[in-house]
Amino acid sequence: MHPYLAGLTGGALIGLSVAGLMLLNGRIAGISGLVAGLGQDRGERRLTDLAFVAGLIAGPAVFAWLAGAWPEMRFVASLPVLALAGLLVGFGTRMGSGCTSGHGVAGLARLSPRSLAAVLTFLVAGMLTVAALRGFAP
């Protein structure tokens, strides 16, 4: 498989999923909002959220079936660092009224100024974090 084919296919599927949820249900595909909504009783909307999240979880298995192998993953951080990072991401999504998927994919596609500000903040914070962790080494 060409090295870029998996990323290209995944990006296209994400775009189709986001567009489908917006066109068919009038909803924005922000994963943090969808997951947060699973704990609430909202009838048919809850089923839609559950189906979307189940599709996300099933994605690697579908990839493995199509590609003949599981996606390669490497974790270079310890479990406590990963747990702390996950908590910080969760806190940030609540503070920023959404996550990278909601703002970066759906929000920018709708030309949302709030989403543009959020994505720029995500990018700058990520670059500063990498620079700090690498000691500003070139």
CSV table of N, CA and C in Angstrom, one decimal, residues 1 15-18 22 32 34 41 43 49 54-55 64 67 69 76 78 85 88 107 110-111 115-117 124 130 137:
chain,number,residue,atom,x,y,z
A,1,MET,N,0.9,-1.2,0.0
A,1,MET,CA,0.0,0.0,0.0
A,1,MET,C,0.9,1.2,0.0
A,15,GLY,N,-14.1,13.5,6.1
A,15,GLY,CA,-14.8,14.5,5.4
A,15,GLY,C,-16.2,14.1,5.0
A,16,LEU,N,-16.4,12.9,4.5
A,16,LEU,CA,-17.7,12.4,4.1
A,16,LEU,C,-18.6,12.2,5.4
A,17,SER,N,-18.0,11.7,6.5
A,17,SER,CA,-18.7,11.5,7.7
A,17,SER,C,-19.2,12.8,8.2
A,18,VAL,N,-18.4,13.8,8.3
A,18,VAL,CA,-18.7,15.2,8.8
A,18,VAL,C,-19.8,15.8,7.9
A,22,MET,N,-23.8,16.5,8.9
A,22,MET,CA,-24.3,17.9,8.8
A,22,MET,C,-25.5,17.9,7.8
A,32,SER,N,-15.9,15.4,20.8
A,32,SER,CA,-16.1,15.7,22.3
A,32,SER,C,-17.6,15.9,22.6
A,34,LEU,N,-20.2,14.8,20.8
A,34,LEU,CA,-20.9,13.5,20.6
A,34,LEU,C,-20.7,12.6,21.7
A,41,ASP,N,-30.0,11.3,28.0
A,41,ASP,CA,-31.1,10.7,27.3
A,41,ASP,C,-31.7,11.7,26.3
A,43,GLY,N,-33.1,10.5,23.1
A,43,GLY,CA,-33.8,9.7,22.2
A,43,GLY,C,-33.1,9.4,20.9
A,49,ASP,N,-25.5,9.6,17.8
A,49,ASP,CA,-24.3,9.8,18.4
A,49,ASP,C,-23.5,8.5,18.7
A,54,ALA,N,-19.4,4.6,17.5
A,54,ALA,CA,-19.1,3.2,17.2
A,54,ALA,C,-18.4,3.0,15.9
A,55,GLY,N,-18.7,3.9,14.9
A,55,GLY,CA,-17.9,3.9,13.7
A,55,GLY,C,-16.5,4.3,13.9
A,64,ALA,N,-7.8,-2.8,9.2
A,64,ALA,CA,-7.1,-4.1,9.3
A,64,ALA,C,-7.7,-5.1,8.3
A,67,ALA,N,-6.7,-3.6,4.7
A,67,ALA,CA,-5.3,-3.6,4.4
A,67,ALA,C,-4.6,-4.9,4.7
A,69,ALA,N,-3.6,-5.9,7.7
A,69,ALA,CA,-2.8,-5.7,8.9
A,69,ALA,C,-3.3,-4.6,9.7
A,76,VAL,N,5.6,6.5,22.5
A,76,VAL,CA,6.9,6.9,23.0
A,76,VAL,C,6.9,7.5,24.4
A,78,SER,N,5.3,7.4,28.5
A,78,SER,CA,4.8,6.5,29.5
A,78,SER,C,3.3,6.6,29.7
A,85,ALA,N,-1.9,13.7,29.5
A,85,ALA,CA,-2.2,14.3,28.2
A,85,ALA,C,-3.7,14.2,27.8
A,88,LEU,N,-5.7,16.6,30.0
A,88,LEU,CA,-5.5,18.0,29.5
A,88,LEU,C,-6.3,18.2,28.2
A,107,GLY,N,-15.9,23.1,11.6
A,107,GLY,CA,-15.9,24.5,11.8
A,107,GLY,C,-15.3,25.3,10.7
A,110,ARG,N,-17.2,25.4,7.6
A,110,ARG,CA,-18.4,26.3,7.7
A,110,ARG,C,-17.9,27.8,7.8
A,111,LEU,N,-16.6,28.0,7.7
A,111,LEU,CA,-16.0,29.4,7.7
A,111,LEU,C,-16.3,30.0,9.1
A,115,SER,N,-14.0,28.9,15.1
A,115,SER,CA,-13.2,27.7,14.8
A,115,SER,C,-11.9,28.1,14.3
A,116,LEU,N,-11.8,29.1,13.5
A,116,LEU,CA,-10.4,29.5,13.0
A,116,LEU,C,-9.6,29.9,14.2
A,117,ALA,N,-10.1,30.7,15.1
A,117,ALA,CA,-9.4,31.1,16.3
A,117,ALA,C,-8.9,29.9,17.1
A,124,VAL,N,-0.6,26.7,17.5
A,124,VAL,CA,0.4,27.4,18.2
A,124,VAL,C,0.8,26.7,19.5
A,130,VAL,N,5.9,21.3,21.6
A,130,VAL,CA,7.0,20.5,21.0
A,130,VAL,C,8.3,21.2,21.1
A,137,ALA,N,15.6,22.9,20.5
A,137,ALA,CA,16.7,22.4,19.6
A,137,ALA,C,16.3,22.4,18.1
